[in-house]
Tab-separated table of C-alpha atoms and ligand atoms in Angstrom:
chain	number	residue	atom	x	y	z
W	207	UNK	CA	81.433	100.791	146.682
W	208	UNK	CA	82.141	104.205	148.516
W	209	UNK	CA	80.663	107.489	148.281
W	210	UNK	CA	83.820	109.773	147.737
W	211	UNK	CA	84.234	113.666	148.037
W	212	UNK	CA	86.944	115.089	146.412
W	213	UNK	CA	87.837	118.631	147.324
W	214	UNK	CA	89.609	120.441	144.677
W	215	UNK	CA	89.381	119.708	140.971
W	216	UNK	CA	92.805	120.738	140.026
W	217	UNK	CA	95.490	118.573	138.312
W	218	UNK	CA	95.587	115.819	140.997
W	219	UNK	CA	91.960	115.987	142.106
W	220	UNK	CA	90.722	115.348	138.497
W	221	UNK	CA	93.063	112.358	137.949
W	222	UNK	CA	92.018	111.081	141.291
W	223	UNK	CA	88.532	111.378	140.356
W	224	UNK	CA	89.152	109.054	137.200
W	225	UNK	CA	90.937	106.405	139.263
W	226	UNK	CA	88.357	106.089	141.766
W	227	UNK	CA	85.389	106.311	139.309
W	228	UNK	CA	87.089	103.360	137.257
W	229	UNK	CA	86.802	101.278	140.425
W	230	UNK	CA	83.042	101.945	140.574
W	231	UNK	CA	82.934	104.276	143.416
W	232	UNK	CA	80.372	107.284	143.458
W	233	UNK	CA	82.664	110.416	143.138
W	234	UNK	CA	81.672	113.868	143.912
W	235	UNK	CA	84.397	116.576	142.953
W	236	UNK	CA	84.105	120.011	144.489
W	237	UNK	CA	86.073	123.118	143.032
W	238	UNK	CA	86.294	126.206	144.353
W	239	UNK	CA	86.556	128.064	140.990
W	240	UNK	CA	84.244	128.268	138.105
W	241	UNK	CA	84.507	125.441	135.331
W	242	UNK	CA	88.266	125.954	133.480
W	243	UNK	CA	86.300	124.866	130.340
W	244	UNK	CA	83.811	127.777	130.370
W	245	UNK	CA	85.783	130.469	132.049
W	246	UNK	CA	89.349	131.444	132.030
W	247	UNK	CA	90.517	130.720	135.427
W	248	UNK	CA	94.088	131.261	134.427
W	249	UNK	CA	93.405	134.811	133.486
W	250	UNK	CA	94.887	134.356	130.115
W	251	UNK	CA	98.210	133.139	131.101
W	252	UNK	CA	99.960	130.250	129.482
W	253	UNK	CA	101.546	128.653	132.592
W	254	UNK	CA	103.185	125.175	131.584
W	255	UNK	CA	104.449	122.299	133.557
W	256	UNK	CA	106.515	119.337	132.660
W	257	UNK	CA	105.135	115.663	132.827
W	258	UNK	CA	107.645	113.078	133.473
W	259	UNK	CA	108.047	109.400	133.893
W	260	UNK	CA	105.993	109.005	137.153
W	261	UNK	CA	103.373	111.365	135.828
W	262	UNK	CA	103.067	109.080	132.780
W	263	UNK	CA	102.908	105.806	134.759
W	264	UNK	CA	100.073	107.214	136.541
W	265	UNK	CA	98.322	108.775	133.479
W	266	UNK	CA	98.800	105.449	131.734
W	267	UNK	CA	97.241	103.422	134.760
W	268	UNK	CA	94.267	105.602	134.533
W	269	UNK	CA	93.847	105.280	130.820
W	270	UNK	CA	94.487	108.817	129.949
W	271	UNK	CA	97.951	109.079	128.839
W	272	UNK	CA	97.415	109.281	125.109
W	273	UNK	CA	94.816	112.348	125.429
W	274	UNK	CA	97.223	113.901	127.610
W	275	UNK	CA	100.139	113.131	125.303
W	276	UNK	CA	98.467	114.867	122.451
W	277	UNK	CA	98.741	118.240	124.023
W	278	UNK	CA	102.502	118.128	125.200
W	279	UNK	CA	105.740	119.139	123.572
W	280	UNK	CA	108.803	116.720	124.258
W	281	UNK	CA	111.819	118.264	125.804
W	282	UNK	CA	115.194	116.398	125.408
W	283	UNK	CA	117.817	118.870	126.605
W	284	UNK	CA	118.538	121.887	128.862
W	285	UNK	CA	119.891	124.681	126.698
W	286	UNK	CA	121.948	127.072	128.724
W	287	UNK	CA	122.179	130.764	127.678
W	288	UNK	CA	125.252	132.521	129.192
W	289	UNK	CA	125.469	136.450	129.467
W	290	UNK	CA	127.055	136.759	125.965
W	291	UNK	CA	124.419	134.633	124.467
W	292	UNK	CA	126.321	131.527	123.923
W	293	UNK	CA	124.407	128.301	123.796
W	294	UNK	CA	125.452	125.124	125.593
W	295	UNK	CA	122.876	121.948	124.935
W	296	UNK	CA	122.971	119.165	127.735
W	297	UNK	CA	120.612	116.276	127.011
W	298	UNK	CA	118.519	114.831	129.845
W	299	UNK	CA	119.615	111.495	129.325
W	300	UNK	CA	122.313	109.555	127.479
W	301	UNK	CA	119.601	107.603	125.496
W	302	UNK	CA	117.426	110.446	124.391
W	303	UNK	CA	114.704	110.336	126.854
W	304	UNK	CA	112.602	113.412	127.142
W	305	UNK	CA	110.202	115.321	129.723
W	306	UNK	CA	106.946	116.755	128.339
W	307	UNK	CA	105.904	120.433	128.465
W	308	UNK	CA	102.228	120.979	128.832
W	309	UNK	CA	99.775	123.924	129.365
W	310	UNK	CA	98.522	123.590	132.976
W	311	UNK	CA	94.947	124.899	131.881
W	312	UNK	CA	94.654	122.417	128.994
W	313	UNK	CA	95.933	119.568	131.049
W	314	UNK	CA	93.260	120.317	133.901
W	315	UNK	CA	90.488	120.806	131.110
W	316	UNK	CA	91.511	117.381	129.463
W	317	UNK	CA	91.255	115.578	132.644
W	318	UNK	CA	87.985	116.943	133.991
W	319	UNK	CA	86.445	116.103	130.553
W	320	UNK	CA	87.842	112.586	130.913
W	321	UNK	CA	86.530	112.296	134.561
W	322	UNK	CA	82.863	113.621	133.400
W	323	UNK	CA	82.770	110.805	130.803
W	324	UNK	CA	82.251	108.385	133.835
W	325	UNK	CA	78.558	108.297	134.864
W	326	UNK	CA	79.473	107.885	138.674
W	327	UNK	CA	81.425	111.254	138.629
W	328	UNK	CA	79.672	114.603	139.253
W	329	UNK	CA	81.732	118.000	139.076
W	330	UNK	CA	80.651	120.737	141.179
W	331	UNK	CA	82.136	124.129	140.442
W	332	UNK	CA	81.967	127.341	142.498
W	333	UNK	CA	81.971	125.157	145.631
W	334	UNK	CA	84.457	126.234	148.380
W	335	UNK	CA	85.002	123.789	150.978
W	336	UNK	CA	84.665	125.579	154.454
W	337	UNK	CA	84.672	122.764	156.803
W	338	UNK	CA	85.101	119.130	157.218
W	339	UNK	CA	83.997	116.760	159.815
W	340	UNK	CA	86.829	114.467	160.272
W	341	UNK	CA	85.109	111.701	162.178
W	342	UNK	CA	82.049	111.307	159.704
W	343	UNK	CA	83.535	112.308	156.293
W	344	UNK	CA	81.029	115.104	155.913
W	345	UNK	CA	82.136	118.282	154.067
W	346	UNK	CA	80.607	121.899	153.977
W	347	UNK	CA	80.827	123.936	150.983
W	348	UNK	CA	79.822	127.568	150.447
W	349	UNK	CA	78.454	127.921	146.938
W	350	UNK	CA	79.111	130.951	144.701
W	351	UNK	CA	75.382	131.863	144.907
W	352	UNK	CA	75.980	132.166	148.838
W	353	UNK	CA	74.042	128.986	150.018
W	354	UNK	CA	75.521	126.351	152.011
W	355	UNK	CA	75.914	122.485	151.079
W	356	UNK	CA	76.524	119.859	153.266
W	357	UNK	CA	77.705	116.494	151.782
W	358	UNK	CA	77.823	113.268	153.434
W	359	UNK	CA	80.365	110.499	152.158
W	360	UNK	CA	82.529	107.484	153.121
W	361	UNK	CA	85.716	109.208	152.545
W	362	UNK	CA	86.840	112.868	151.861
W	363	UNK	CA	90.082	113.512	149.875
W	364	UNK	CA	91.667	117.056	149.985
W	365	UNK	CA	93.135	117.499	146.875
W	366	UNK	CA	92.828	121.294	147.301
W	367	UNK	CA	96.410	122.560	147.002
W	368	UNK	CA	98.950	124.156	149.025
W	369	UNK	CA	96.588	126.098	151.028
W	370	UNK	CA	94.216	123.327	151.594
W	371	UNK	CA	91.131	123.758	153.628
W	372	UNK	CA	90.732	120.115	154.620
W	373	UNK	CA	94.402	120.419	155.986
W	374	UNK	CA	93.442	123.369	157.879
W	375	UNK	CA	90.730	121.293	159.630
W	376	UNK	CA	93.167	118.405	160.345
W	377	UNK	CA	95.333	121.094	162.012
W	378	UNK	CA	93.101	121.548	164.852
W	379	UNK	CA	93.874	117.840	165.963
W	380	UNK	CA	97.404	116.213	166.785
W	381	UNK	CA	98.957	117.427	163.307
W	382	UNK	CA	102.702	118.536	162.684
W	383	UNK	CA	103.116	121.119	160.217
W	384	UNK	CA	105.653	123.512	158.569
W	385	UNK	CA	105.320	126.052	155.894
W	386	UNK	CA	108.419	127.704	154.507
W	387	UNK	CA	108.522	130.508	152.049
W	388	UNK	CA	111.764	130.407	150.004
W	389	UNK	CA	113.614	133.900	149.355
W	390	UNK	CA	112.917	133.559	145.702
W	391	UNK	CA	109.655	134.686	144.196
W	392	UNK	CA	108.661	134.171	140.323
W	393	UNK	CA	107.032	136.096	137.551
W	394	UNK	CA	106.072	134.634	134.312
W	395	UNK	CA	106.571	136.067	130.786
W	396	UNK	CA	105.131	134.851	127.609
W	397	UNK	CA	107.657	134.480	124.846
W	398	UNK	CA	105.705	134.681	121.471
W	399	UNK	CA	106.174	132.479	118.342
W	400	UNK	CA	107.394	134.082	114.897
W	401	UNK	CA	104.595	135.632	112.773
W	402	UNK	CA	104.322	132.159	110.824
W	403	UNK	CA	103.831	130.288	114.129
W	404	UNK	CA	107.326	128.649	114.130
W	405	UNK	CA	109.125	129.071	117.474
W	406	UNK	CA	112.031	131.426	118.041
W	407	UNK	CA	114.138	129.076	120.144
W	408	UNK	CA	114.497	125.117	119.791
W	409	UNK	CA	111.213	124.076	121.435
W	410	UNK	CA	112.862	120.609	122.355
W	411	UNK	CA	114.986	122.164	124.929
W	412	UNK	CA	114.198	123.646	128.506
W	413	UNK	CA	115.955	127.008	128.146
W	414	UNK	CA	117.985	128.260	131.032
W	415	UNK	CA	119.745	131.570	131.717
W	416	UNK	CA	121.583	130.354	135.127
W	417	UNK	CA	122.929	133.604	136.934
W	418	UNK	CA	124.028	132.431	140.108
W	419	UNK	CA	121.565	134.114	142.291
W	420	UNK	CA	118.754	134.223	140.089
W	421	UNK	CA	117.687	132.491	136.720
W	422	UNK	CA	115.216	132.484	134.083
W	423	UNK	CA	113.892	129.449	132.151
W	424	UNK	CA	111.675	128.948	129.104
W	425	UNK	CA	109.362	125.794	128.158
W	426	UNK	CA	107.864	125.531	124.808
W	427	UNK	CA	104.115	125.746	124.171
W	428	UNK	CA	102.258	123.818	121.417
W	429	UNK	CA	101.731	127.096	119.748
W	430	UNK	CA	105.421	127.741	119.034
W	431	UNK	CA	105.813	130.431	121.974
W	432	UNK	CA	107.438	129.622	125.324
W	433	UNK	CA	106.443	130.382	128.908
W	434	UNK	CA	109.193	131.896	130.646
W	435	UNK	CA	109.714	132.258	134.328
W	436	UNK	CA	111.896	134.457	136.098
W	437	UNK	CA	112.911	133.317	139.606
W	438	UNK	CA	114.792	136.037	141.682
W	439	UNK	CA	114.939	136.920	145.426
W	440	UNK	CA	112.197	139.171	146.643
W	441	UNK	CA	114.810	141.347	148.389
W	442	UNK	CA	117.834	142.358	146.905
W	443	UNK	CA	121.319	141.495	148.587
W	444	UNK	CA	124.748	142.948	147.883
W	445	UNK	CA	125.476	140.100	145.697
W	446	UNK	CA	122.062	140.394	143.687
W	447	UNK	CA	119.266	142.274	142.362
W	448	UNK	CA	115.792	141.577	143.769
W	449	UNK	CA	112.413	142.140	142.787
W	450	UNK	CA	112.280	145.214	144.871
W	451	UNK	CA	115.090	146.864	142.859
W	452	UNK	CA	113.924	145.756	139.384
W	453	UNK	CA	110.409	147.744	139.478
W	454	UNK	CA	110.730	150.777	137.350
W	455	UNK	CA	110.834	150.568	133.406
W	456	UNK	CA	114.361	151.868	133.674
W	457	UNK	CA	115.257	149.315	136.075
W	458	UNK	CA	113.604	146.491	134.142
W	459	UNK	CA	115.325	147.610	130.910
W	460	UNK	CA	118.604	147.857	132.503
W	461	UNK	CA	118.374	144.409	134.430
W	462	UNK	CA	117.222	142.552	131.083
W	463	UNK	CA	119.998	144.079	129.298
W	464	UNK	CA	122.575	143.240	131.706
W	465	UNK	CA	121.720	139.698	132.358
W	466	UNK	CA	119.314	138.166	129.613
W	467	UNK	CA	120.277	140.079	126.493
W	468	UNK	CA	119.579	137.489	124.117
W	469	UNK	CA	115.887	137.452	125.436
W	470	UNK	CA	115.221	140.980	124.606
W	471	UNK	CA	114.759	140.896	120.843
W	472	UNK	CA	112.605	137.736	120.966
W	473	UNK	CA	110.077	139.182	123.599
W	474	UNK	CA	109.321	142.528	122.082
W	475	UNK	CA	106.814	143.374	124.970
W	476	UNK	CA	108.956	142.046	127.756
W	477	UNK	CA	108.974	145.041	129.901
W	478	UNK	CA	105.205	145.622	129.579
W	479	UNK	CA	104.695	141.894	130.694
W	480	UNK	CA	107.202	142.364	133.583
W	481	UNK	CA	105.402	145.309	134.818
W	482	UNK	CA	101.732	143.878	134.342
W	483	UNK	CA	102.291	140.308	135.448
W	484	UNK	CA	102.088	139.383	139.061
W	485	UNK	CA	105.102	138.326	141.191
W	486	UNK	CA	104.168	135.219	142.978
W	487	UNK	CA	105.890	133.359	145.985
W	488	UNK	CA	107.074	129.768	146.366
W	489	UNK	CA	106.161	127.669	149.452
W	490	UNK	CA	107.267	124.253	150.722
W	491	UNK	CA	104.607	122.562	152.945
W	492	UNK	CA	105.429	119.441	155.156
W	493	UNK	CA	102.768	117.867	157.306
W	494	UNK	CA	101.928	114.731	159.196
W	495	UNK	CA	99.770	112.796	159.227
W	496	UNK	CA	98.305	112.653	155.784
W	497	UNK	CA	94.998	110.952	156.753
W	498	UNK	CA	92.796	110.847	159.643
W	499	UNK	CA	90.313	107.904	160.827
W	500	UNK	CA	90.721	106.231	157.425
W	501	UNK	CA	88.048	108.869	156.697
W	502	UNK	CA	90.004	111.917	155.295
W	503	UNK	CA	93.161	112.187	153.440
W	504	UNK	CA	95.640	114.604	151.650
W	505	UNK	CA	96.860	114.085	148.358
W	506	UNK	CA	99.012	116.219	145.922
W	507	UNK	CA	99.978	119.798	146.950
W	508	UNK	CA	97.756	119.762	149.932
W	509	UNK	CA	100.037	117.057	151.488
W	510	UNK	CA	103.490	118.137	149.933
W	511	UNK	CA	103.850	121.569	148.211
W	512	UNK	CA	107.446	121.720	147.052
W	513	UNK	CA	109.334	124.384	145.053
W	514	UNK	CA	109.058	123.692	141.305
W	515	UNK	CA	112.867	123.151	140.339
W	516	UNK	CA	112.619	119.564	139.669
W	517	UNK	CA	109.255	119.963	137.911
W	518	UNK	CA	107.853	117.212	140.075
W	519	UNK	CA	105.020	118.523	142.301
W	520	UNK	CA	102.276	117.518	140.128
W	521	UNK	CA	104.193	114.427	139.022
W	522	UNK	CA	104.374	113.513	142.782
W	523	UNK	CA	100.788	114.147	143.068
W	524	UNK	CA	100.001	111.969	140.140
W	525	UNK	CA	102.138	109.109	141.876
W	526	UNK	CA	100.210	109.404	145.071
W	527	UNK	CA	96.954	108.616	143.015
W	528	UNK	CA	98.872	105.571	141.303
W	529	UNK	CA	100.050	104.410	144.714
W	530	UNK	CA	96.480	104.808	146.309
W	531	UNK	CA	95.141	102.718	143.392
W	532	UNK	CA	97.656	100.014	143.824
W	533	UNK	CA	96.654	99.810	147.583
W	534	UNK	CA	93.163	99.592	146.733
W	535	UNK	CA	94.161	96.561	144.326
W	536	UNK	CA	95.863	95.005	147.053
W	537	UNK	CA	93.441	95.540	149.933
W	538	UNK	CA	90.268	95.975	148.428
W	539	UNK	CA	87.859	98.977	148.075
W	540	UNK	CA	85.933	98.412	151.312
W	541	UNK	CA	89.078	98.770	153.716
W	542	UNK	CA	89.853	102.497	153.747
W	543	UNK	CA	91.228	102.399	157.116
W	544	UNK	CA	94.173	100.161	156.032
W	545	UNK	CA	94.477	101.519	152.546
W	546	UNK	CA	94.860	105.263	153.898
W	547	UNK	CA	96.965	104.161	156.619
W	548	UNK	CA	99.382	102.479	154.261
W	549	UNK	CA	99.150	105.290	151.721
W	550	UNK	CA	100.191	107.860	154.102
W	551	UNK	CA	102.920	105.752	155.597
W	552	UNK	CA	104.291	104.988	152.222
W	553	UNK	CA	103.874	108.421	150.609
W	554	UNK	CA	104.939	110.982	153.517
W	555	UNK	CA	109.044	110.006	153.289
W	556	UNK	CA	108.553	110.284	149.677
W	557	UNK	CA	106.936	113.755	150.001
W	558	UNK	CA	109.840	114.837	152.240
W	559	UNK	CA	112.421	113.570	149.915
W	560	UNK	CA	111.132	115.291	146.867
W	561	UNK	CA	110.879	118.484	148.812
W	562	UNK	CA	114.674	118.248	149.555
W	563	UNK	CA	115.352	117.317	146.051
W	564	UNK	CA	113.763	120.298	144.665
W	565	UNK	CA	115.603	122.733	146.797
W	566	UNK	CA	118.685	120.854	145.640
W	567	UNK	CA	117.988	121.231	141.945
W	568	UNK	CA	117.402	124.926	142.413
W	569	UNK	CA	121.176	125.330	143.320
W	570	UNK	CA	121.980	123.205	140.388
W	571	UNK	CA	119.861	125.117	137.813
W	572	UNK	CA	120.543	128.667	138.887
W	573	UNK	CA	124.063	128.126	139.639
W	574	UNK	CA	125.854	124.690	138.761
W	575	UNK	CA	124.837	124.281	135.408
W	576	UNK	CA	127.053	127.303	134.439
W	577	UNK	CA	130.028	125.839	136.335
W	578	UNK	CA	132.733	123.807	134.397
W	579	UNK	CA	133.219	121.288	137.378
W	580	UNK	CA	129.421	120.508	137.520
W	581	UNK	CA	129.338	120.022	133.703
W	582	UNK	CA	132.484	117.829	133.746
W	583	UNK	CA	130.864	115.756	136.349
W	584	UNK	CA	127.786	115.350	134.162
W	585	UNK	CA	129.922	114.206	131.398
W	586	UNK	CA	131.451	111.577	133.627
W	587	UNK	CA	128.278	110.335	135.114
W	588	UNK	CA	127.051	109.884	131.530
W	589	UNK	CA	130.034	108.193	130.491
W	590	UNK	CA	129.806	105.810	133.351
W	591	UNK	CA	126.103	105.226	132.863
W	592	UNK	CA	126.805	104.232	129.209
W	593	UNK	CA	129.425	101.767	130.166
W	594	UNK	CA	127.600	100.446	133.370
W	595	UNK	CA	124.059	101.089	133.329
W	596	UNK	CA	123.688	98.443	136.089
W	597	UNK	CA	126.030	100.375	138.448
W	598	UNK	CA	125.346	104.081	137.752
W	599	UNK	CA	122.112	105.718	137.187
W	600	UNK	CA	122.319	109.732	137.731
W	601	UNK	CA	120.283	111.147	140.180
W	602	UNK	CA	118.324	113.227	137.642
W	603	UNK	CA	117.496	110.136	135.822
W	604	UNK	CA	116.294	108.505	138.922
W	605	UNK	CA	113.938	111.257	139.515
W	606	UNK	CA	112.664	112.186	136.298
W	607	UNK	CA	112.813	108.852	134.358
W	608	UNK	CA	112.392	106.097	136.921
W	609	UNK	CA	109.893	104.700	139.486
W	610	UNK	CA	112.561	104.556	142.160
W	611	UNK	CA	111.101	105.978	145.277
W	612	UNK	CA	112.027	109.619	145.720
W	613	UNK	CA	113.439	108.741	149.087
W	614	UNK	CA	115.863	106.075	147.842
W	615	UNK	CA	116.737	108.447	144.975
W	616	UNK	CA	117.750	110.971	147.411
W	617	UNK	CA	119.804	108.563	149.516
W	618	UNK	CA	121.678	107.505	146.274
W	619	UNK	CA	122.006	110.916	145.084
W	620	UNK	CA	124.108	111.793	148.184
W	621	UNK	CA	126.139	108.702	147.844
W	622	UNK	CA	126.800	109.845	144.257
W	623	UNK	CA	127.939	113.200	145.622
W	624	UNK	CA	130.597	111.750	147.840
W	625	UNK	CA	131.766	109.470	145.031
W	626	UNK	CA	132.082	112.255	142.294
W	627	UNK	CA	133.851	114.411	144.967
W	628	UNK	CA	136.615	111.819	144.900
W	629	UNK	CA	136.721	111.398	141.188
W	630	UNK	CA	136.685	115.134	140.420
W	631	UNK	CA	139.627	115.526	142.780
W	632	UNK	CA	141.851	113.270	140.690
W	633	UNK	CA	144.671	115.041	139.254
W	634	UNK	CA	144.139	116.071	135.483
W	635	UNK	CA	140.800	114.659	135.523
W	636	UNK	CA	139.590	117.327	133.023
W	637	UNK	CA	141.815	115.624	130.530
W	638	UNK	CA	141.323	112.000	131.099
W	639	UNK	CA	137.953	111.841	132.174
W	640	UNK	CA	136.915	109.367	129.605
W	641	UNK	CA	140.002	107.076	130.244
W	642	UNK	CA	140.205	103.703	132.111
W	643	UNK	CA	141.685	105.237	135.246
W	644	UNK	CA	138.902	107.352	136.012
W	645	UNK	CA	136.454	104.769	135.102
W	646	UNK	CA	138.261	102.149	137.542
W	647	UNK	CA	138.536	104.732	140.387
W	648	UNK	CA	134.805	105.577	140.181
W	649	UNK	CA	133.711	101.866	140.089
W	650	UNK	CA	136.177	101.237	143.205
W	651	UNK	CA	134.154	104.047	144.933
W	652	UNK	CA	130.878	102.633	143.882
W	653	UNK	CA	131.764	99.439	145.494
W	654	UNK	CA	133.276	100.800	148.641
W	655	UNK	CA	131.055	103.949	149.726
B	783	LIG	C1	106.111	127.956	138.821
B	783	LIG	C2	105.618	126.625	139.088
B	783	LIG	C3	106.013	125.646	137.960
B	783	LIG	C4	105.791	124.355	138.424
B	783	LIG	N1	106.066	123.529	137.291
B	783	LIG	C5	105.786	122.123	137.498
B	783	LIG	C6	106.342	121.104	136.588
B	783	LIG	O1	106.977	121.469	135.682
B	783	LIG	N2	106.097	119.660	136.819
B	783	LIG	C7	105.261	119.403	137.910
B	783	LIG	O2	105.076	118.118	138.058
B	783	LIG	N3	104.953	120.216	138.825
B	783	LIG	C8	105.017	121.743	138.636
B	783	LIG	N4	104.679	122.645	139.519
B	783	LIG	C9	103.817	122.064	140.651
B	783	LIG	C10	102.398	121.805	140.036
B	783	LIG	O3	101.980	123.097	139.780
B	783	LIG	C11	101.712	121.463	141.569
B	783	LIG	O4	102.287	120.418	142.220
B	783	LIG	C12	100.223	120.889	141.080
B	783	LIG	O5	99.478	121.935	140.645
B	783	LIG	C13	99.553	120.257	142.324
B	783	LIG	O6	98.380	119.973	141.988
B	783	LIG	P1	97.094	119.903	142.910
B	783	LIG	O7	95.772	119.385	142.203
B	783	LIG	O8	97.408	119.214	144.411
B	783	LIG	O9	96.952	121.423	143.503
B	783	LIG	P2	96.411	122.708	142.583
B	783	LIG	O10	96.877	122.466	141.365
B	783	LIG	O11	96.701	123.982	143.397
B	783	LIG	O12	94.744	122.334	142.829
B	783	LIG	C14	94.049	122.606	143.874
B	783	LIG	C15	92.769	122.618	143.314
B	783	LIG	O13	91.773	122.857	144.442
B	783	LIG	C16	91.032	124.079	144.547
B	783	LIG	N5	90.845	124.500	145.815
B	783	LIG	C17	91.446	125.202	146.626
B	783	LIG	N6	90.998	125.402	147.764
B	783	LIG	C18	89.843	124.868	147.866
B	783	LIG	C19	88.531	124.894	148.562
B	783	LIG	N7	88.590	125.426	149.802
B	783	LIG	N8	87.284	124.093	148.127
B	783	LIG	C20	87.382	123.754	146.956
B	783	LIG	N9	88.421	123.789	146.145
B	783	LIG	C21	89.534	124.420	146.400
B	783	LIG	C22	91.924	125.172	143.657
B	783	LIG	O14	90.852	126.152	142.931
B	783	LIG	C23	92.535	124.210	142.488
B	783	LIG	O15	91.699	123.852	141.499
B	783	LIG	C24	104.964	123.899	139.471
B	783	LIG	C25	104.375	124.852	140.299
B	783	LIG	C26	104.887	126.148	140.103
B	783	LIG	C27	104.304	127.287	141.046
């Protein structure tokens, strides 16, 4: 069995530790921050995330799906809020499938506790990775107290997030890397529950206020509240406000009144929160290769940081862990060179695909979900899927409710666009979308495109 160093005990590092511990490896996890079960590393903020099918597949394979499920809220539909406060509920699937909202901090704490149950796992907090010897899998850490720790291992995994120190070291060799900040930043705002703990909005929906150039969304927490996230350009344009023009109390008040009026009464301290909470940026990181010498590998955001609009960053990282585990089953636990080379070759194209898919979903969420043509397309797709499930699985379902590789889903999604473009161009499609003619035409196109 091997000695494994995991750098980063976040969402992915903690699950990876469980997978590798179950296989009998000696696992040491080194985390820069303090133990989130003892100190509030999330600074009191209730950031939440969505776990979807791929995440569950991995959590189940690691044997921790039940403990995670207990802290989630199922979400079955998008609820769109227009400027006038009208609501439009659009289910995520035709067969009542859900995605699951979970608190980031709570999930991390659970997985660390599960990892620590294995006698062959040791968690080391307040250890910041400073350097990695890529030839020998030796990692160097600076402890909070100031002393330096050198750790020898057989394999080092960098699960240390978008600004990975492990990747930093890999970049000194033959390494391709790109980092792209999108124009939009985000700010989180907590929506409280009613005084009796009941939610103020339907908790089984992801609430979206799409406003074309910017948007807000709200995801339920287990305490009846919601985490709201406002996505908006950092710098205003002639079309849209930006964080730079929504700064003073007067500007904030006017902005929410104009664009999110129905949210104002349910978040009484919205203005204070907006002015107090930090503005954060969103980065896309692509890199190659994901492993060096069969000794050091990247996993999770360290390998593929993406924008959060498909809610798949963590799910993709969990799928990385599951794929790695499957490869170890196939090629054995003492064949790291083979396993890591295969892992990197299999996952890199999928990391790129989910990065592209996530950008695409941003346009869909902030813009298209309020577009009648897009809503009609959704209805036609649902109809087709219901009648011909073997011929049509909408892109969203491929990404969120299946194990189809992201790269294949992306390719199929582009084909769907071409088919739907033709279908939506049919005369009178708005009236006859449920009829035989539209169905026949769509199936014809499915065969020919
Ligand atoms: C607003 C927003 C919403 C999101 N929503 C979703 C969602 O709904 N669903 C989803 O699947 N994903 C979502 N994501 C993405 C998700 O948060 C990430 O993909 C996920 O956190 C990646 O996990 P990770 O463990 O790879 O990295 P991280 O969670 O960043 O963890 C990295 C860990 O490494 C530690 N670390 C960093 N540097 C060092 C070092 N030098 N030495 C030691 N330790 C170090 C950090 O302290 C941290 O604990 C969202 C992201 C954002 C920004």
